[in-house]
Short mmCIF file of C-alpha atoms in Angstrom, two decimals:
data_model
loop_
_atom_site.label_atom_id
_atom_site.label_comp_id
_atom_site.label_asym_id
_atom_site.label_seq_id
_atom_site.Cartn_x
_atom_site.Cartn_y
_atom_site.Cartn_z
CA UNK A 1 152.36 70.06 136.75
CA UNK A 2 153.93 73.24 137.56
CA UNK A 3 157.79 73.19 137.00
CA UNK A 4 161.02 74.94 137.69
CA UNK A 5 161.77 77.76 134.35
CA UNK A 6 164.21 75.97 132.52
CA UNK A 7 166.42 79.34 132.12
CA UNK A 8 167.34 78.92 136.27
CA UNK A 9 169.95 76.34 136.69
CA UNK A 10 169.98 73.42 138.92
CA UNK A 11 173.29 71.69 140.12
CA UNK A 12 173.95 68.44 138.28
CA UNK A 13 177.07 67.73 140.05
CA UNK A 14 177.90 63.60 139.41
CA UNK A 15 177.11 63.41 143.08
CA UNK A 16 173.94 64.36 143.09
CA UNK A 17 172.82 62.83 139.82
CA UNK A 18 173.55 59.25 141.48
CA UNK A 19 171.92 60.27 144.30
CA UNK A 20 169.36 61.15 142.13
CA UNK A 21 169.08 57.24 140.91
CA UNK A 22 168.80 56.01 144.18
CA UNK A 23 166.45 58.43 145.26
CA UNK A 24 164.59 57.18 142.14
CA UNK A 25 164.71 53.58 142.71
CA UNK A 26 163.60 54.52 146.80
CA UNK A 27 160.30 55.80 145.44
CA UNK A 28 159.86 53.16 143.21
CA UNK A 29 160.59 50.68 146.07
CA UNK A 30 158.28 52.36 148.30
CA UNK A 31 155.13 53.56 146.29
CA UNK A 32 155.66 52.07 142.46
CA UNK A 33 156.02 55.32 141.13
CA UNK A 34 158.85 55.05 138.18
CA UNK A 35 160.05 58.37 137.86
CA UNK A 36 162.15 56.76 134.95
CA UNK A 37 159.25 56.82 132.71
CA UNK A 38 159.34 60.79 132.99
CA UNK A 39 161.39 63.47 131.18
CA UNK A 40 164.78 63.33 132.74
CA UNK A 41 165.25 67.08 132.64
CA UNK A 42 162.06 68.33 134.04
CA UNK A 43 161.52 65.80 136.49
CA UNK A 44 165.15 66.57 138.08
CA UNK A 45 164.51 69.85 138.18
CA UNK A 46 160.90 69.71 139.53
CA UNK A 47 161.98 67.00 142.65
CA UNK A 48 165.27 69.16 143.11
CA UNK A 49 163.08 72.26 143.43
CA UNK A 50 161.18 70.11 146.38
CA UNK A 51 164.55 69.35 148.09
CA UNK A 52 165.64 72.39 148.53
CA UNK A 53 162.11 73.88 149.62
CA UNK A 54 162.45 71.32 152.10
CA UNK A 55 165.61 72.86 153.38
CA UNK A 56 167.21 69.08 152.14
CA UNK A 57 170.60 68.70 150.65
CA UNK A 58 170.54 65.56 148.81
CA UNK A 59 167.89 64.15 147.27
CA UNK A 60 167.97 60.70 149.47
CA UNK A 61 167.87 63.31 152.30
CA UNK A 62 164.46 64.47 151.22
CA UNK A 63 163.33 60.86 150.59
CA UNK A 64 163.63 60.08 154.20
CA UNK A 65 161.86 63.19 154.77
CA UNK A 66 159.05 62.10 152.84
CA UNK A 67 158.46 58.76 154.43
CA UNK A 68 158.65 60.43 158.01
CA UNK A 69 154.82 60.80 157.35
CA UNK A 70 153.11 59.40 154.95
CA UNK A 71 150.94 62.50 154.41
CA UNK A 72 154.17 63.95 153.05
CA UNK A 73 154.55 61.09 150.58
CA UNK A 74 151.08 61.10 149.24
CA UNK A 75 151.16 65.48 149.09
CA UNK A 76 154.92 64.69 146.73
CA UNK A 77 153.19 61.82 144.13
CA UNK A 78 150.01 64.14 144.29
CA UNK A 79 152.15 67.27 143.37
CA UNK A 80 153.85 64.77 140.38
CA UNK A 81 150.18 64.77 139.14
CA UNK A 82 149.40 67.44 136.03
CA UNK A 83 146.26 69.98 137.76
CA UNK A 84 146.22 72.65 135.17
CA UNK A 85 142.75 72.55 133.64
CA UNK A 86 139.24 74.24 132.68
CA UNK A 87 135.93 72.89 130.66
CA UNK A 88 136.10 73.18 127.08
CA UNK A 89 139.49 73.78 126.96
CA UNK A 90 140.50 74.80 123.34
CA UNK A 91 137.22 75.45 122.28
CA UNK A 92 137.79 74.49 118.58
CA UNK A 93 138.66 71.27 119.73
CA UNK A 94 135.60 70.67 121.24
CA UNK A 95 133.39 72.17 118.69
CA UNK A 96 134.80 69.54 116.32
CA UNK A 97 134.24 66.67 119.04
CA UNK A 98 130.32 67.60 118.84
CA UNK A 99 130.25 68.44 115.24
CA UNK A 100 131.45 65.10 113.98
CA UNK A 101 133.54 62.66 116.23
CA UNK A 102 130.45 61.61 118.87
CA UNK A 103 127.59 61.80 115.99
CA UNK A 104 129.80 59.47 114.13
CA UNK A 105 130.14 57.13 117.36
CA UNK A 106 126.51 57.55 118.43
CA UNK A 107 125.44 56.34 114.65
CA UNK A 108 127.51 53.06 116.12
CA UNK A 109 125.68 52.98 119.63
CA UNK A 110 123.33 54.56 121.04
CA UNK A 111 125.39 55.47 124.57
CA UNK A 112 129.49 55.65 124.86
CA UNK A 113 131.29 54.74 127.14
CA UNK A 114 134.35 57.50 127.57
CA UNK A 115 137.54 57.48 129.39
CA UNK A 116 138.99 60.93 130.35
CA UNK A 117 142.98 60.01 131.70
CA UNK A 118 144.74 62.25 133.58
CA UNK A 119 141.83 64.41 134.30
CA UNK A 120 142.74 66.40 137.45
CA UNK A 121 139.73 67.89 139.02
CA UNK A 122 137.12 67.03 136.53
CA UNK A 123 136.59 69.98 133.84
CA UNK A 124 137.56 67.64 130.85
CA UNK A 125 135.03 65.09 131.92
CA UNK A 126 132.17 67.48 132.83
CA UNK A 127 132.48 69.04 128.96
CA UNK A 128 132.11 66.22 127.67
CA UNK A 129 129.17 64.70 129.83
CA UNK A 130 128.04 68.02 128.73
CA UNK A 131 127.99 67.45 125.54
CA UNK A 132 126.52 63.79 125.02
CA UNK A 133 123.86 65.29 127.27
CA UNK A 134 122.93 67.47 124.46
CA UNK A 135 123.66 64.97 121.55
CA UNK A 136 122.17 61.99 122.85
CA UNK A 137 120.31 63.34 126.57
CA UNK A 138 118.99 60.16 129.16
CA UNK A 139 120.77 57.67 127.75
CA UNK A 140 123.00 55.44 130.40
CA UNK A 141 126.38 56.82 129.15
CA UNK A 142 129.72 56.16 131.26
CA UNK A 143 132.26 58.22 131.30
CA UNK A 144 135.27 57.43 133.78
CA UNK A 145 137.78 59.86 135.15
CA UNK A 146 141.34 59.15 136.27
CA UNK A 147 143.85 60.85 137.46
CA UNK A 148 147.12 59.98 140.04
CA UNK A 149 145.98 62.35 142.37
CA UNK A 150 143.63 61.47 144.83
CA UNK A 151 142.71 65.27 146.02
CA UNK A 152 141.83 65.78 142.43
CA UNK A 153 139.73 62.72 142.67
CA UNK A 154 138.09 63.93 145.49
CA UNK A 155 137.35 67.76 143.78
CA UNK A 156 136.22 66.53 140.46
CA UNK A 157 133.38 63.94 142.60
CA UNK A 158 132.10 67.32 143.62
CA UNK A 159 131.83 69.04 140.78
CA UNK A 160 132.19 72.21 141.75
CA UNK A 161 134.20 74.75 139.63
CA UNK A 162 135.72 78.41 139.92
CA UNK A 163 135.04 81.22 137.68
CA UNK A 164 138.29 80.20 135.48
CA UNK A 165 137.49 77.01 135.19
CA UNK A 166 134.28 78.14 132.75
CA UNK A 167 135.96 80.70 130.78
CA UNK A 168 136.22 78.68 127.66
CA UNK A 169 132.48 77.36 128.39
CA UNK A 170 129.85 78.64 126.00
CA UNK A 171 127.64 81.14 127.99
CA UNK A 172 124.69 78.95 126.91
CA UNK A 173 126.07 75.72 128.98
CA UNK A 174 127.02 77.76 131.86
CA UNK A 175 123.55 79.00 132.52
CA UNK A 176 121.97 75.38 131.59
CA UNK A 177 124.65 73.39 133.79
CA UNK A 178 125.92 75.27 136.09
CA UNK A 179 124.36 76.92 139.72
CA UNK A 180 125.99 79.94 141.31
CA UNK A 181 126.81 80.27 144.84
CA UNK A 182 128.74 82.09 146.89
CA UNK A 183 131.16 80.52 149.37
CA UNK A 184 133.63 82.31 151.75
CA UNK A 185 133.16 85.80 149.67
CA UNK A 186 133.79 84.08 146.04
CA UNK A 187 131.66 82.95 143.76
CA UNK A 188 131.96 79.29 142.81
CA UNK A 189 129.37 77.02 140.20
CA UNK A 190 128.25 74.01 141.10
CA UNK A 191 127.67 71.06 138.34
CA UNK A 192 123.72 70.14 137.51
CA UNK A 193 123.48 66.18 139.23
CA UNK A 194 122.20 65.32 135.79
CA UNK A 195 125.75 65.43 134.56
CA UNK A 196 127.59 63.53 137.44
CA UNK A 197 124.63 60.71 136.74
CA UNK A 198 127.19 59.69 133.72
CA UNK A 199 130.50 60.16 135.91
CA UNK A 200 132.57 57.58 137.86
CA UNK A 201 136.02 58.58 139.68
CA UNK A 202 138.72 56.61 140.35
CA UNK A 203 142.43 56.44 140.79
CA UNK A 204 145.06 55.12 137.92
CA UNK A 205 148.63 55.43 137.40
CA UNK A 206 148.98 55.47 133.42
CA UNK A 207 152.54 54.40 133.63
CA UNK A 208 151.70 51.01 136.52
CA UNK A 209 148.08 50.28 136.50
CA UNK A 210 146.48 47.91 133.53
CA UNK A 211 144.42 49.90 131.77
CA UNK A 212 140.35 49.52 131.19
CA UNK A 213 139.12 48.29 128.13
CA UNK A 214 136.01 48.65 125.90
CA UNK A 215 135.75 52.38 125.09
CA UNK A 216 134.62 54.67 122.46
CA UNK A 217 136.62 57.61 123.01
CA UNK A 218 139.78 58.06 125.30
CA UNK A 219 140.71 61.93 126.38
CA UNK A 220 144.65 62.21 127.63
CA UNK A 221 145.05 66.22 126.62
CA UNK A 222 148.15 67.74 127.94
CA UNK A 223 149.52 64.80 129.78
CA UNK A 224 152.02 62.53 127.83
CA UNK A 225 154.15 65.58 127.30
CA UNK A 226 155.84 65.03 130.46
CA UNK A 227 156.44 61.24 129.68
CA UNK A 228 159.50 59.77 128.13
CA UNK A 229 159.29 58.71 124.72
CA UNK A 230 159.12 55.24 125.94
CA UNK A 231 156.67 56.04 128.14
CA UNK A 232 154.53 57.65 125.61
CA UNK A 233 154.69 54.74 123.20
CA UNK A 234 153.43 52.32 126.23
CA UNK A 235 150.48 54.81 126.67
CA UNK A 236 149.72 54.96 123.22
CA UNK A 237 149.57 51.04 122.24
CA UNK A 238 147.66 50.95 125.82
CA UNK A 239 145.07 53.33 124.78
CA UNK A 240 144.52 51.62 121.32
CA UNK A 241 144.35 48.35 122.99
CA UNK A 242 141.44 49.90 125.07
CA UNK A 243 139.73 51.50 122.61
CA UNK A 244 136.29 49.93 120.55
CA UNK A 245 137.38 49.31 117.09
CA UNK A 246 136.66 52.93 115.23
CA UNK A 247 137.22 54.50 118.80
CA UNK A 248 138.82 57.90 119.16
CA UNK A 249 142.22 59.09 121.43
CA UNK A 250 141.56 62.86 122.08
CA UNK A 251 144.96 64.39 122.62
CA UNK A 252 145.81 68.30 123.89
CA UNK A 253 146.99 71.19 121.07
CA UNK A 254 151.11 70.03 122.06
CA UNK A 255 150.76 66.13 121.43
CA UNK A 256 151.28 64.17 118.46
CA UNK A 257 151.58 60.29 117.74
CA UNK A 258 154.47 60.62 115.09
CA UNK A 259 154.40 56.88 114.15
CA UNK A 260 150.47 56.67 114.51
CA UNK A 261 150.04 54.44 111.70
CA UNK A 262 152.47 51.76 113.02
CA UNK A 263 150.41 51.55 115.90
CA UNK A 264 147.13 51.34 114.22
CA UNK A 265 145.55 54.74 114.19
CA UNK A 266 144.11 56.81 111.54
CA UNK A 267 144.39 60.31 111.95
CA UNK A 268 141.18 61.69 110.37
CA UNK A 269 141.23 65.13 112.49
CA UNK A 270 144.09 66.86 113.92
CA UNK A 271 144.67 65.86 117.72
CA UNK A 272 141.89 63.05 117.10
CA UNK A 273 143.38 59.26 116.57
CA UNK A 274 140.86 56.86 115.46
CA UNK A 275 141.26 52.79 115.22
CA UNK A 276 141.33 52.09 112.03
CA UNK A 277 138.35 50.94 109.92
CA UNK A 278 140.17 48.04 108.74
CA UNK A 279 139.91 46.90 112.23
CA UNK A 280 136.09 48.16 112.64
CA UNK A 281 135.59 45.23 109.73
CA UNK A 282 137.37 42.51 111.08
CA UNK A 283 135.23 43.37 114.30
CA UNK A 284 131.87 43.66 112.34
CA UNK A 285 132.83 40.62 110.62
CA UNK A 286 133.81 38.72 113.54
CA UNK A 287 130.57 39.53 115.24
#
């Protein structure tokens, strides 16, 4: 989610900050989208940044703007959505995910089942089909992508990437994993089929939907920082309710779960949240 630099100044007149609410409780009227259960500050400035782009006065003005067509609806929730992505982002990260956290869960089972959240057009969820491929290759893993946005969706079904979008990607991947061709004078790579074998798209709203259950590792990296704190302890307690006992939460290099232990979590690696064993025990024993 790109947003307005918080150095330029938006009015905040106690006009338009009530118009604000009922521009608020519009959307939520009209889509389900709770813009409550975002960061005040941001999320003002981003929508107000819309209005006047719009050539809109008020926010309310813009809302009836919107729902003039409903392609102008879906392009605002879609531009809510967080797009800013590539595979293997934060390398070190990811090293540590193959050096230890998915040999630990494949000495559990022999396939995962992996939810990446919030995963825009893909690149999280191709690195790490990527990398089971390697640890554990032909076995019927599932790994399902979500996101809010629906164009994303669409992108990250085709698996097709742009030169950025593999700068973080260890050379020897991109040659194993990824074809070059050339489309409209630039040079895009598309994903090997063997990868998208393990991958299943689909549309969720973290902060509406119910959530999936059953997993072995959740990724949500660089997406709860625009949430509330209220917001981010729903997602939390969500994710650990849809985790396998001894499952992971992969978070981005900005996110922490300051009262992780409250919830449940053991925090064996940094940005890595795992169920605790206590609970792996009662499961064992219960089974």
């Amino acid at each position: 989610m790109q947003t307005t630099p918080s150095s330029i100044e938006v009015p905040k007149t106690p006009e338009l900050l009530q118009d604000f609410e009922r521009f608020k409780r519009l959307l939520l009227e009209r889509t389900g989208l709770d813009l409550n259960q975002y960061k005040f500050d941001q999320t003002y400035r981003r929508v107000w940044t819309m209005v006047e782009r719009a050539g809109c006065q008020r926010f309310t003005d813009y809302f009836r703007y919107l729902v003039e067509e409903e392609a102008r609806l879906r392009a605002f929730i879609d531009r809510l959505a967080i797009n800013v992505s590539e595979l293997f982002r934060n390398p070190e990260q990811f090293e540590l995910l193959a050096r230890e956290v998915l040999p630990e869960l494949l000495r559990r089972s022999p396939s995962l089942r992996v939810w990446s959240a919030g995963c825009s057009y893909g690149a999280e969820a191709y690195s790490i089909a990527i990398l089971l491929h390697e640890l554990a290759p032909n076995r019927p893993h599932q790994i399902l992508g979500t996101d809010i946005d629906q164009e994303m969706l669409q992108k990250a079904q085709q698996g097709v990437f742009q030169e950025n979008d593999l700068r973080s990607a260890p050379q020897i991947y991109r040659e194993r994993y990824f074809r070059p061709f050339t489309e409209n004078g630039r040079t895009l790579y598309e994903a090997d089929p063997i990868l998208q074998r393990y991958l299943r798209f689909e549309r969720h709203n973290l902060l509406a939907d119910p959530y999936p259950m059953g997993f072995d590792l959740i990724a949500c990296r660089n997406v709860v920082i625009y949430f509330s704190d209220d917001a981010k302890e729903h997602v939390f307690r969500e994710f650990y309710r849809a985790l396998k006992p001894g499952g992971y939460l992969f978070l981005g290099n900005t996110e922490r779960i300051f009262n992780y232990q409250q919830i449940g979590y053991e925090n064996p690696y940094a940005f890595y949240y795992r169920k605790t064993e206590q609970e792996v025990q009662r499961w064992r024993n219960a089974s």
